[in-house]
Amino acid sequence: MNDAKIITRIVDGPIDTARLLAEVGHPDAGAQGWFVGVTRRTTGQRVTSFLSYEAHVPMAERELERLAASAVDQFELFRLVIVHRLGEVPIGEASVVVGCSSGHRDATFDALRWVMETLKREIPIWKQERYADGTTEWVHPKSSSSSDQ
């Protein structure tokens, strides 16, 4: 898309999801969609206190830009926003936000899933789960059919 707008960010604090809403608007878009990944309280039978994210920031920023450009081309998106948070992310707060717009809903839905699956698999951002019992565990991406994502 010639006039596609891409925003990618890695941030150290809370993600202002409300401020991002206006970023995906486009006069030719028939669909806007969002995915907001938040920290949940339980994973399987374990109680989570918070998640913590680390990254090789320069590499992650480059890879997010590459991912975004690929998604815009593949799904014919007008706008795409990808924001990922680093550091501690408490229960109920967003760690990642992806929003996009396209001419039709199928492209938007497909793009959101593809961006998230690819981001988890390829971007050098690592997640550690801190459990209520004080233990920690580095969490690696699983297939989208897994119930513990």
mmCIF file of N, CA and C in Angstrom:
data_model
loop_
_atom_site.group_PDB
_atom_site.id
_atom_site.type_symbol
_atom_site.label_atom_id
_atom_site.label_comp_id
_atom_site.label_asym_id
_atom_site.label_seq_id
_atom_site.Cartn_x
_atom_site.Cartn_y
_atom_site.Cartn_z
ATOM 1 N N MET A 1 0.850 -1.181 0.000
ATOM 2 C CA MET A 1 0.000 0.000 0.000
ATOM 3 C C MET A 1 0.895 1.244 0.000
ATOM 4 N N ASN A 2 0.618 2.143 -0.879
ATOM 5 C CA ASN A 2 1.462 3.326 -1.001
ATOM 6 C C ASN A 2 1.366 4.252 0.193
ATOM 7 N N ASP A 3 0.171 4.438 0.741
ATOM 8 C CA ASP A 3 0.027 5.384 1.852
ATOM 9 C C ASP A 3 -0.145 4.682 3.197
ATOM 10 N N ALA A 4 0.264 3.425 3.284
ATOM 11 C CA ALA A 4 0.148 2.693 4.542
ATOM 12 C C ALA A 4 0.973 3.385 5.621
ATOM 13 N N LYS A 5 0.417 3.417 6.815
ATOM 14 C CA LYS A 5 1.103 4.011 7.960
ATOM 15 C C LYS A 5 1.390 2.900 8.965
ATOM 16 N N ILE A 6 2.637 2.840 9.408
ATOM 17 C CA ILE A 6 3.070 1.821 10.354
ATOM 18 C C ILE A 6 3.633 2.512 11.587
ATOM 19 N N ILE A 7 3.198 2.042 12.745
ATOM 20 C CA ILE A 7 3.753 2.505 14.016
ATOM 21 C C ILE A 7 4.199 1.268 14.782
ATOM 22 N N THR A 8 5.482 1.208 15.132
ATOM 23 C CA THR A 8 5.982 0.148 16.000
ATOM 24 C C THR A 8 6.737 0.807 17.146
ATOM 25 N N ARG A 9 6.504 0.304 18.337
ATOM 26 C CA ARG A 9 7.175 0.863 19.518
ATOM 27 C C ARG A 9 7.456 -0.230 20.539
ATOM 28 N N ILE A 10 8.536 -0.052 21.243
ATOM 29 C CA ILE A 10 8.823 -0.839 22.433
ATOM 30 C C ILE A 10 8.873 0.165 23.561
ATOM 31 N N VAL A 11 8.066 -0.050 24.597
ATOM 32 C CA VAL A 11 7.929 0.929 25.671
ATOM 33 C C VAL A 11 8.282 0.299 27.012
ATOM 34 N N ASP A 12 8.632 1.163 27.966
ATOM 35 C CA ASP A 12 9.027 0.696 29.296
ATOM 36 C C ASP A 12 7.923 0.818 30.337
ATOM 37 N N GLY A 13 6.810 1.419 29.988
ATOM 38 C CA GLY A 13 5.733 1.585 30.950
ATOM 39 C C GLY A 13 4.408 1.156 30.350
ATOM 40 N N PRO A 14 3.320 1.457 31.043
ATOM 41 C CA PRO A 14 1.996 1.065 30.563
ATOM 42 C C PRO A 14 1.722 1.573 29.146
ATOM 43 N N ILE A 15 0.980 0.768 28.390
ATOM 44 C CA ILE A 15 0.595 1.125 27.022
ATOM 45 C C ILE A 15 -0.730 1.873 27.083
ATOM 46 N N ASP A 16 -0.757 3.056 26.523
ATOM 47 C CA ASP A 16 -1.977 3.869 26.484
ATOM 48 C C ASP A 16 -2.824 3.424 25.294
ATOM 49 N N THR A 17 -3.648 2.419 25.502
ATOM 50 C CA THR A 17 -4.449 1.855 24.411
ATOM 51 C C THR A 17 -5.434 2.867 23.847
ATOM 52 N N ALA A 18 -5.999 3.706 24.681
ATOM 53 C CA ALA A 18 -6.971 4.698 24.206
ATOM 54 C C ALA A 18 -6.324 5.664 23.210
ATOM 55 N N ARG A 19 -5.091 6.045 23.470
ATOM 56 C CA ARG A 19 -4.398 6.973 22.572
ATOM 57 C C ARG A 19 -4.081 6.353 21.220
ATOM 58 N N LEU A 20 -3.978 5.040 21.186
ATOM 59 C CA LEU A 20 -3.646 4.353 19.945
ATOM 60 C C LEU A 20 -4.849 4.201 19.005
ATOM 61 N N LEU A 21 -6.060 4.290 19.534
ATOM 62 C CA LEU A 21 -7.255 4.032 18.728
ATOM 63 C C LEU A 21 -7.309 4.852 17.446
ATOM 64 N N ALA A 22 -6.988 6.110 17.513
ATOM 65 C CA ALA A 22 -7.078 6.977 16.349
ATOM 66 C C ALA A 22 -6.023 6.657 15.288
ATOM 67 N N GLU A 23 -4.993 5.920 15.652
ATOM 68 C CA GLU A 23 -3.884 5.666 14.731
ATOM 69 C C GLU A 23 -4.234 4.745 13.570
ATOM 70 N N VAL A 24 -5.302 3.968 13.669
ATOM 71 C CA VAL A 24 -5.608 3.019 12.594
ATOM 72 C C VAL A 24 -6.694 3.513 11.636
ATOM 73 N N GLY A 25 -7.252 4.674 11.900
ATOM 74 C CA GLY A 25 -8.297 5.200 11.029
ATOM 75 C C GLY A 25 -7.786 5.511 9.630
ATOM 76 N N HIS A 26 -8.624 5.230 8.636
ATOM 77 C CA HIS A 26 -8.309 5.531 7.244
ATOM 78 C C HIS A 26 -9.636 5.642 6.500
ATOM 79 N N PRO A 27 -9.791 6.611 5.597
ATOM 80 C CA PRO A 27 -11.078 6.818 4.939
ATOM 81 C C PRO A 27 -11.541 5.652 4.057
ATOM 82 N N ASP A 28 -10.627 4.788 3.614
ATOM 83 C CA ASP A 28 -11.014 3.652 2.780
ATOM 84 C C ASP A 28 -11.152 2.351 3.568
ATOM 85 N N ALA A 29 -10.911 2.412 4.860
ATOM 86 C CA ALA A 29 -10.976 1.201 5.687
ATOM 87 C C ALA A 29 -12.419 0.842 6.010
ATOM 88 N N GLY A 30 -12.745 -0.418 5.797
ATOM 89 C CA GLY A 30 -14.051 -0.938 6.195
ATOM 90 C C GLY A 30 -13.956 -1.736 7.477
ATOM 91 N N ALA A 31 -12.730 -1.935 7.965
ATOM 92 C CA ALA A 31 -12.539 -2.724 9.179
ATOM 93 C C ALA A 31 -11.350 -2.195 9.966
ATOM 94 N N GLN A 32 -11.533 -2.138 11.264
ATOM 95 C CA GLN A 32 -10.457 -1.875 12.215
ATOM 96 C C GLN A 32 -10.520 -2.983 13.255
ATOM 97 N N GLY A 33 -9.372 -3.491 13.635
ATOM 98 C CA GLY A 33 -9.350 -4.546 14.632
ATOM 99 C C GLY A 33 -8.199 -4.369 15.583
ATOM 100 N N TRP A 34 -8.380 -4.930 16.780
ATOM 101 C CA TRP A 34 -7.371 -4.799 17.836
ATOM 102 C C TRP A 34 -7.172 -6.120 18.546
ATOM 103 N N PHE A 35 -5.944 -6.360 18.954
ATOM 104 C CA PHE A 35 -5.624 -7.424 19.888
ATOM 105 C C PHE A 35 -4.845 -6.779 21.018
ATOM 106 N N VAL A 36 -5.291 -7.025 22.248
ATOM 107 C CA VAL A 36 -4.600 -6.528 23.432
ATOM 108 C C VAL A 36 -4.264 -7.744 24.291
ATOM 109 N N GLY A 37 -2.982 -8.040 24.400
ATOM 110 C CA GLY A 37 -2.534 -9.149 25.234
ATOM 111 C C GLY A 37 -2.262 -8.645 26.638
ATOM 112 N N VAL A 38 -2.945 -9.224 27.618
ATOM 113 C CA VAL A 38 -2.826 -8.783 29.006
ATOM 114 C C VAL A 38 -2.324 -9.917 29.891
ATOM 115 N N THR A 39 -1.778 -9.565 31.036
ATOM 116 C CA THR A 39 -1.329 -10.550 32.011
ATOM 117 C C THR A 39 -2.538 -11.144 32.715
ATOM 118 N N ARG A 40 -2.647 -12.467 32.638
ATOM 119 C CA ARG A 40 -3.744 -13.149 33.336
ATOM 120 C C ARG A 40 -3.256 -13.666 34.688
ATOM 121 N N ARG A 41 -4.208 -13.888 35.588
ATOM 122 C CA ARG A 41 -3.872 -14.291 36.956
ATOM 123 C C ARG A 41 -3.439 -15.751 37.060
ATOM 124 N N THR A 42 -4.004 -16.619 36.231
ATOM 125 C CA THR A 42 -3.651 -18.026 36.323
ATOM 126 C C THR A 42 -3.155 -18.563 34.984
ATOM 127 N N THR A 43 -2.193 -19.453 35.084
ATOM 128 C CA THR A 43 -1.698 -20.189 33.930
ATOM 129 C C THR A 43 -1.748 -21.654 34.325
ATOM 130 N N GLY A 44 -2.663 -22.375 33.729
ATOM 131 C CA GLY A 44 -2.879 -23.751 34.165
ATOM 132 C C GLY A 44 -3.351 -23.732 35.605
ATOM 133 N N GLN A 45 -2.650 -24.414 36.471
ATOM 134 C CA GLN A 45 -2.999 -24.463 37.897
ATOM 135 C C GLN A 45 -2.176 -23.481 38.737
ATOM 136 N N ARG A 46 -1.329 -22.680 38.095
ATOM 137 C CA ARG A 46 -0.442 -21.776 38.835
ATOM 138 C C ARG A 46 -0.993 -20.363 38.853
ATOM 139 N N VAL A 47 -0.778 -19.683 39.973
ATOM 140 C CA VAL A 47 -1.203 -18.298 40.128
ATOM 141 C C VAL A 47 -0.025 -17.391 39.796
ATOM 142 N N THR A 48 -0.262 -16.451 38.903
ATOM 143 C CA THR A 48 0.772 -15.533 38.439
ATOM 144 C C THR A 48 0.723 -14.235 39.235
ATOM 145 N N SER A 49 1.880 -13.722 39.627
ATOM 146 C CA SER A 49 1.959 -12.412 40.270
ATOM 147 C C SER A 49 2.105 -11.317 39.220
ATOM 148 N N PHE A 50 2.999 -11.540 38.264
ATOM 149 C CA PHE A 50 3.195 -10.599 37.155
ATOM 150 C C PHE A 50 4.058 -11.266 36.093
ATOM 151 N N LEU A 51 4.097 -10.651 34.924
ATOM 152 C CA LEU A 51 5.002 -11.060 33.864
ATOM 153 C C LEU A 51 6.110 -10.022 33.761
ATOM 154 N N SER A 52 7.244 -10.446 33.268
ATOM 155 C CA SER A 52 8.343 -9.526 33.032
ATOM 156 C C SER A 52 8.896 -9.805 31.644
ATOM 157 N N TYR A 53 9.123 -8.739 30.877
ATOM 158 C CA TYR A 53 9.621 -8.870 29.510
ATOM 159 C C TYR A 53 10.976 -8.197 29.379
ATOM 160 N N GLU A 54 11.868 -8.860 28.636
ATOM 161 C CA GLU A 54 13.174 -8.322 28.308
ATOM 162 C C GLU A 54 13.348 -8.412 26.802
ATOM 163 N N ALA A 55 14.224 -7.578 26.255
ATOM 164 C CA ALA A 55 14.460 -7.598 24.816
ATOM 165 C C ALA A 55 15.848 -7.100 24.494
ATOM 166 N N HIS A 56 16.319 -7.501 23.362
ATOM 167 C CA HIS A 56 17.465 -6.855 22.738
ATOM 168 C C HIS A 56 16.822 -5.742 21.915
ATOM 169 N N VAL A 57 16.711 -4.551 22.496
ATOM 170 C CA VAL A 57 15.855 -3.491 21.954
ATOM 171 C C VAL A 57 16.192 -3.091 20.525
ATOM 172 N N PRO A 58 17.439 -2.783 20.175
ATOM 173 C CA PRO A 58 17.694 -2.383 18.781
ATOM 174 C C PRO A 58 17.279 -3.462 17.776
ATOM 175 N N MET A 59 17.581 -4.716 18.105
ATOM 176 C CA MET A 59 17.212 -5.802 17.209
ATOM 177 C C MET A 59 15.691 -5.984 17.184
ATOM 178 N N ALA A 60 15.062 -5.921 18.341
ATOM 179 C CA ALA A 60 13.607 -6.084 18.403
ATOM 180 C C ALA A 60 12.901 -4.985 17.622
ATOM 181 N N GLU A 61 13.386 -3.760 17.724
ATOM 182 C CA GLU A 61 12.778 -2.651 16.965
ATOM 183 C C GLU A 61 12.901 -2.888 15.463
ATOM 184 N N ARG A 62 14.079 -3.300 15.017
ATOM 185 C CA ARG A 62 14.269 -3.589 13.582
ATOM 186 C C ARG A 62 13.353 -4.715 13.123
ATOM 187 N N GLU A 63 13.272 -5.765 13.921
ATOM 188 C CA GLU A 63 12.459 -6.914 13.547
ATOM 189 C C GLU A 63 10.956 -6.583 13.573
ATOM 190 N N LEU A 64 10.539 -5.746 14.521
ATOM 191 C CA LEU A 64 9.137 -5.308 14.533
ATOM 192 C C LEU A 64 8.802 -4.512 13.275
ATOM 193 N N GLU A 65 9.703 -3.649 12.856
ATOM 194 C CA GLU A 65 9.487 -2.876 11.633
ATOM 195 C C GLU A 65 9.394 -3.795 10.417
ATOM 196 N N ARG A 66 10.262 -4.790 10.349
ATOM 197 C CA ARG A 66 10.230 -5.757 9.251
ATOM 198 C C ARG A 66 8.923 -6.541 9.260
ATOM 199 N N LEU A 67 8.525 -7.000 10.429
ATOM 200 C CA LEU A 67 7.274 -7.729 10.592
ATOM 201 C C LEU A 67 6.089 -6.870 10.141
ATOM 202 N N ALA A 68 6.073 -5.627 10.571
ATOM 203 C CA ALA A 68 4.969 -4.725 10.226
ATOM 204 C C ALA A 68 4.893 -4.490 8.724
ATOM 205 N N ALA A 69 6.037 -4.235 8.095
ATOM 206 C CA ALA A 69 6.053 -4.011 6.644
ATOM 207 C C ALA A 69 5.546 -5.242 5.902
ATOM 208 N N SER A 70 5.934 -6.400 6.359
ATOM 209 C CA SER A 70 5.478 -7.645 5.741
ATOM 210 C C SER A 70 3.964 -7.813 5.893
ATOM 211 N N ALA A 71 3.440 -7.507 7.072
ATOM 212 C CA ALA A 71 1.997 -7.628 7.314
ATOM 213 C C ALA A 71 1.207 -6.657 6.446
ATOM 214 N N VAL A 72 1.684 -5.424 6.324
ATOM 215 C CA VAL A 72 1.002 -4.426 5.492
ATOM 216 C C VAL A 72 0.914 -4.920 4.055
ATOM 217 N N ASP A 73 2.001 -5.463 3.541
ATOM 218 C CA ASP A 73 2.007 -5.978 2.166
ATOM 219 C C ASP A 73 1.129 -7.216 2.011
ATOM 220 N N GLN A 74 1.301 -8.158 2.913
ATOM 221 C CA GLN A 74 0.596 -9.442 2.808
ATOM 222 C C GLN A 74 -0.917 -9.299 2.946
ATOM 223 N N PHE A 75 -1.376 -8.422 3.848
ATOM 224 C CA PHE A 75 -2.810 -8.316 4.137
ATOM 225 C C PHE A 75 -3.435 -7.040 3.581
ATOM 226 N N GLU A 76 -2.660 -6.265 2.825
ATOM 227 C CA GLU A 76 -3.135 -5.022 2.223
ATOM 228 C C GLU A 76 -3.755 -4.084 3.261
ATOM 229 N N LEU A 77 -2.981 -3.839 4.307
ATOM 230 C CA LEU A 77 -3.437 -3.003 5.406
ATOM 231 C C LEU A 77 -3.222 -1.530 5.085
ATOM 232 N N PHE A 78 -4.115 -0.694 5.606
ATOM 233 C CA PHE A 78 -3.947 0.760 5.505
ATOM 234 C C PHE A 78 -3.097 1.283 6.656
ATOM 235 N N ARG A 79 -3.331 0.734 7.838
ATOM 236 C CA ARG A 79 -2.629 1.168 9.043
ATOM 237 C C ARG A 79 -2.298 -0.064 9.887
ATOM 238 N N LEU A 80 -1.173 0.021 10.592
ATOM 239 C CA LEU A 80 -0.787 -1.048 11.505
ATOM 240 C C LEU A 80 -0.028 -0.445 12.674
ATOM 241 N N VAL A 81 -0.435 -0.822 13.874
ATOM 242 C CA VAL A 81 0.205 -0.389 15.113
ATOM 243 C C VAL A 81 0.620 -1.635 15.885
ATOM 244 N N ILE A 82 1.887 -1.668 16.294
ATOM 245 C CA ILE A 82 2.374 -2.744 17.168
ATOM 246 C C ILE A 82 3.156 -2.078 18.294
ATOM 247 N N VAL A 83 2.696 -2.254 19.531
ATOM 248 C CA VAL A 83 3.389 -1.704 20.693
ATOM 249 C C VAL A 83 3.593 -2.845 21.690
ATOM 250 N N HIS A 84 4.842 -3.028 22.136
ATOM 251 C CA HIS A 84 5.152 -4.071 23.119
ATOM 252 C C HIS A 84 5.814 -3.428 24.324
ATOM 253 N N ARG A 85 5.406 -3.862 25.482
ATOM 254 C CA ARG A 85 5.921 -3.332 26.746
ATOM 255 C C ARG A 85 7.038 -4.220 27.281
ATOM 256 N N LEU A 86 8.036 -3.592 27.897
ATOM 257 C CA LEU A 86 9.099 -4.307 28.589
ATOM 258 C C LEU A 86 8.963 -4.085 30.091
ATOM 259 N N GLY A 87 9.700 -4.856 30.863
ATOM 260 C CA GLY A 87 9.651 -4.730 32.325
ATOM 261 C C GLY A 87 8.489 -5.511 32.907
ATOM 262 N N GLU A 88 8.150 -5.179 34.155
ATOM 263 C CA GLU A 88 7.072 -5.876 34.856
ATOM 264 C C GLU A 88 5.707 -5.417 34.350
ATOM 265 N N VAL A 89 4.841 -6.399 34.093
ATOM 266 C CA VAL A 89 3.481 -6.119 33.635
ATOM 267 C C VAL A 89 2.521 -6.800 34.625
ATOM 268 N N PRO A 90 1.854 -6.005 35.473
ATOM 269 C CA PRO A 90 0.942 -6.569 36.472
ATOM 270 C C PRO A 90 -0.285 -7.232 35.851
ATOM 271 N N ILE A 91 -0.980 -7.990 36.651
ATOM 272 C CA ILE A 91 -2.221 -8.652 36.244
ATOM 273 C C ILE A 91 -3.181 -7.624 35.653
ATOM 274 N N GLY A 92 -3.764 -7.963 34.510
ATOM 275 C CA GLY A 92 -4.777 -7.115 33.879
ATOM 276 C C GLY A 92 -4.230 -5.999 33.005
ATOM 277 N N GLU A 93 -2.920 -5.775 33.011
ATOM 278 C CA GLU A 93 -2.350 -4.718 32.174
ATOM 279 C C GLU A 93 -1.823 -5.298 30.872
ATOM 280 N N ALA A 94 -1.782 -4.447 29.842
ATOM 281 C CA ALA A 94 -1.374 -4.871 28.507
ATOM 282 C C ALA A 94 0.133 -5.000 28.383
ATOM 283 N N SER A 95 0.565 -6.108 27.774
ATOM 284 C CA SER A 95 1.968 -6.280 27.436
ATOM 285 C C SER A 95 2.201 -6.045 25.944
ATOM 286 N N VAL A 96 1.168 -6.257 25.141
ATOM 287 C CA VAL A 96 1.289 -6.041 23.701
ATOM 288 C C VAL A 96 -0.052 -5.587 23.141
ATOM 289 N N VAL A 97 0.012 -4.640 22.196
ATOM 290 C CA VAL A 97 -1.188 -4.142 21.522
ATOM 291 C C VAL A 97 -0.893 -4.128 20.025
ATOM 292 N N VAL A 98 -1.800 -4.737 19.266
ATOM 293 C CA VAL A 98 -1.705 -4.732 17.810
ATOM 294 C C VAL A 98 -3.041 -4.238 17.279
ATOM 295 N N GLY A 99 -2.993 -3.228 16.429
ATOM 296 C CA GLY A 99 -4.207 -2.710 15.800
ATOM 297 C C GLY A 99 -3.956 -2.493 14.326
ATOM 298 N N CYS A 100 -4.991 -2.713 13.516
ATOM 299 C CA CYS A 100 -4.821 -2.496 12.086
ATOM 300 C C CYS A 100 -6.151 -2.170 11.425
ATOM 301 N N SER A 101 -6.052 -1.655 10.201
ATOM 302 C CA SER A 101 -7.241 -1.404 9.399
ATOM 303 C C SER A 101 -6.983 -1.866 7.977
ATOM 304 N N SER A 102 -8.086 -2.276 7.343
ATOM 305 C CA SER A 102 -8.020 -2.763 5.964
ATOM 306 C C SER A 102 -9.370 -2.496 5.311
ATOM 307 N N GLY A 103 -9.451 -2.833 4.042
ATOM 308 C CA GLY A 103 -10.694 -2.632 3.316
ATOM 309 C C GLY A 103 -11.822 -3.522 3.813
ATOM 310 N N HIS A 104 -11.485 -4.718 4.280
ATOM 311 C CA HIS A 104 -12.492 -5.696 4.691
ATOM 312 C C HIS A 104 -12.051 -6.443 5.951
ATOM 313 N N ARG A 105 -13.009 -6.968 6.698
ATOM 314 C CA ARG A 105 -12.738 -7.580 7.998
ATOM 315 C C ARG A 105 -11.852 -8.819 7.928
ATOM 316 N N ASP A 106 -11.997 -9.639 6.878
ATOM 317 C CA ASP A 106 -11.186 -10.851 6.813
ATOM 318 C C ASP A 106 -9.693 -10.531 6.863
ATOM 319 N N ALA A 107 -9.270 -9.521 6.132
ATOM 320 C CA ALA A 107 -7.854 -9.146 6.132
ATOM 321 C C ALA A 107 -7.420 -8.666 7.514
ATOM 322 N N THR A 108 -8.283 -7.897 8.163
ATOM 323 C CA THR A 108 -7.961 -7.400 9.504
ATOM 324 C C THR A 108 -7.842 -8.545 10.498
ATOM 325 N N PHE A 109 -8.814 -9.456 10.529
ATOM 326 C CA PHE A 109 -8.758 -10.591 11.448
ATOM 327 C C PHE A 109 -7.528 -11.451 11.180
ATOM 328 N N ASP A 110 -7.281 -11.755 9.913
ATOM 329 C CA ASP A 110 -6.131 -12.592 9.561
ATOM 330 C C ASP A 110 -4.818 -11.920 9.926
ATOM 331 N N ALA A 111 -4.731 -10.621 9.684
ATOM 332 C CA ALA A 111 -3.503 -9.889 9.996
ATOM 333 C C ALA A 111 -3.211 -9.900 11.488
ATOM 334 N N LEU A 112 -4.222 -9.683 12.316
ATOM 335 C CA LEU A 112 -4.001 -9.668 13.767
ATOM 336 C C LEU A 112 -3.427 -10.987 14.250
ATOM 337 N N ARG A 113 -4.017 -12.089 13.822
ATOM 338 C CA ARG A 113 -3.522 -13.407 14.249
ATOM 339 C C ARG A 113 -2.100 -13.630 13.727
ATOM 340 N N TRP A 114 -1.864 -13.333 12.466
ATOM 341 C CA TRP A 114 -0.549 -13.563 11.873
ATOM 342 C C TRP A 114 0.519 -12.715 12.563
ATOM 343 N N VAL A 115 0.225 -11.456 12.805
ATOM 344 C CA VAL A 115 1.195 -10.577 13.469
ATOM 345 C C VAL A 115 1.539 -11.123 14.851
ATOM 346 N N MET A 116 0.535 -11.500 15.636
ATOM 347 C CA MET A 116 0.817 -12.000 16.990
ATOM 348 C C MET A 116 1.599 -13.304 16.961
ATOM 349 N N GLU A 117 1.203 -14.237 16.115
ATOM 350 C CA GLU A 117 1.918 -15.518 16.045
ATOM 351 C C GLU A 117 3.365 -15.312 15.604
ATOM 352 N N THR A 118 3.576 -14.454 14.626
ATOM 353 C CA THR A 118 4.923 -14.196 14.120
ATOM 354 C C THR A 118 5.749 -13.435 15.148
ATOM 355 N N LEU A 119 5.145 -12.454 15.806
ATOM 356 C CA LEU A 119 5.837 -11.689 16.841
ATOM 357 C C LEU A 119 6.337 -12.624 17.943
ATOM 358 N N LYS A 120 5.467 -13.488 18.440
ATOM 359 C CA LYS A 120 5.858 -14.388 19.528
ATOM 360 C C LYS A 120 6.971 -15.342 19.118
ATOM 361 N N ARG A 121 6.952 -15.747 17.867
ATOM 362 C CA ARG A 121 7.914 -16.732 17.374
ATOM 363 C C ARG A 121 9.252 -16.110 16.961
ATOM 364 N N GLU A 122 9.242 -14.876 16.432
ATOM 365 C CA GLU A 122 10.440 -14.347 15.776
ATOM 366 C C GLU A 122 11.075 -13.102 16.394
ATOM 367 N N ILE A 123 10.342 -12.333 17.170
ATOM 368 C CA ILE A 123 10.895 -11.079 17.679
ATOM 369 C C ILE A 123 11.662 -11.354 18.977
ATOM 370 N N PRO A 124 12.881 -10.814 19.135
ATOM 371 C CA PRO A 124 13.691 -11.095 20.318
ATOM 372 C C PRO A 124 13.195 -10.342 21.564
ATOM 373 N N ILE A 125 12.019 -10.755 22.014
ATOM 374 C CA ILE A 125 11.425 -10.274 23.267
ATOM 375 C C ILE A 125 11.122 -11.527 24.080
ATOM 376 N N TRP A 126 11.605 -11.562 25.318
ATOM 377 C CA TRP A 126 11.494 -12.758 26.130
ATOM 378 C C TRP A 126 10.612 -12.503 27.348
ATOM 379 N N LYS A 127 9.779 -13.494 27.653
ATOM 380 C CA LYS A 127 8.805 -13.371 28.739
ATOM 381 C C LYS A 127 9.178 -14.298 29.902
ATOM 382 N N GLN A 128 9.149 -13.711 31.111
ATOM 383 C CA GLN A 128 9.347 -14.487 32.326
ATOM 384 C C GLN A 128 8.104 -14.340 33.184
ATOM 385 N N GLU A 129 7.611 -15.470 33.662
ATOM 386 C CA GLU A 129 6.433 -15.455 34.520
ATOM 387 C C GLU A 129 6.881 -15.570 35.971
ATOM 388 N N ARG A 130 6.357 -14.680 36.816
ATOM 389 C CA ARG A 130 6.636 -14.714 38.256
ATOM 390 C C ARG A 130 5.365 -15.233 38.923
ATOM 391 N N TYR A 131 5.495 -16.340 39.642
ATOM 392 C CA TYR A 131 4.333 -16.967 40.279
ATOM 393 C C TYR A 131 4.174 -16.510 41.726
ATOM 394 N N ALA A 132 2.990 -16.686 42.257
ATOM 395 C CA ALA A 132 2.661 -16.251 43.622
ATOM 396 C C ALA A 132 3.537 -16.944 44.667
ATOM 397 N N ASP A 133 4.031 -18.145 44.343
ATOM 398 C CA ASP A 133 4.886 -18.861 45.308
ATOM 399 C C ASP A 133 6.342 -18.385 45.260
ATOM 400 N N GLY A 134 6.633 -17.361 44.440
ATOM 401 C CA GLY A 134 7.965 -16.783 44.361
ATOM 402 C C GLY A 134 8.853 -17.379 43.280
ATOM 403 N N THR A 135 8.420 -18.452 42.650
ATOM 404 C CA THR A 135 9.220 -19.052 41.587
ATOM 405 C C THR A 135 9.023 -18.286 40.283
ATOM 406 N N THR A 136 9.985 -18.472 39.386
ATOM 407 C CA THR A 136 9.911 -17.832 38.070
ATOM 408 C C THR A 136 10.144 -18.885 36.993
ATOM 409 N N GLU A 137 9.674 -18.546 35.795
ATOM 410 C CA GLU A 137 9.859 -19.445 34.661
ATOM 411 C C GLU A 137 9.889 -18.624 33.376
ATOM 412 N N TRP A 138 10.920 -18.877 32.534
ATOM 413 C CA TRP A 138 10.946 -18.269 31.211
ATOM 414 C C TRP A 138 9.948 -19.027 30.356
ATOM 415 N N VAL A 139 9.088 -18.291 29.678
ATOM 416 C CA VAL A 139 8.014 -18.897 28.905
ATOM 417 C C VAL A 139 8.343 -18.765 27.423
ATOM 418 N N HIS A 140 8.270 -19.876 26.715
ATOM 419 C CA HIS A 140 8.552 -19.883 25.282
ATOM 420 C C HIS A 140 7.249 -20.057 24.514
ATOM 421 N N PRO A 141 7.150 -19.454 23.349
ATOM 422 C CA PRO A 141 5.915 -19.565 22.567
ATOM 423 C C PRO A 141 5.586 -21.014 22.228
ATOM 424 N N LYS A 142 4.288 -21.283 22.219
ATOM 425 C CA LYS A 142 3.775 -22.586 21.796
ATOM 426 C C LYS A 142 2.878 -22.349 20.601
ATOM 427 N N SER A 143 2.418 -23.404 20.001
ATOM 428 C CA SER A 143 1.507 -23.238 18.867
ATOM 429 C C SER A 143 0.225 -22.578 19.322
ATOM 430 N N SER A 144 -0.498 -21.945 18.388
ATOM 431 C CA SER A 144 -1.703 -21.201 18.725
ATOM 432 C C SER A 144 -2.805 -22.091 19.268
ATOM 433 N N SER A 145 -2.691 -23.395 19.143
ATOM 434 C CA SER A 145 -3.722 -24.291 19.672
ATOM 435 C C SER A 145 -3.523 -24.567 21.157
ATOM 436 N N SER A 146 -2.413 -24.126 21.719
ATOM 437 C CA SER A 146 -2.139 -24.346 23.130
ATOM 438 C C SER A 146 -3.042 -23.498 24.002
ATOM 439 N N SER A 147 -3.528 -24.061 25.089
ATOM 440 C CA SER A 147 -4.417 -23.320 25.991
ATOM 441 C C SER A 147 -3.664 -22.459 26.991
ATOM 442 N N ASP A 148 -2.345 -22.598 27.061
ATOM 443 C CA ASP A 148 -1.567 -21.852 28.058
ATOM 444 C C ASP A 148 -0.853 -20.642 27.491
ATOM 445 N N GLN A 149 -1.333 -20.078 26.413
ATOM 446 C CA GLN A 149 -0.639 -18.906 25.863
ATOM 447 C C GLN A 149 -1.063 -17.660 26.550
#
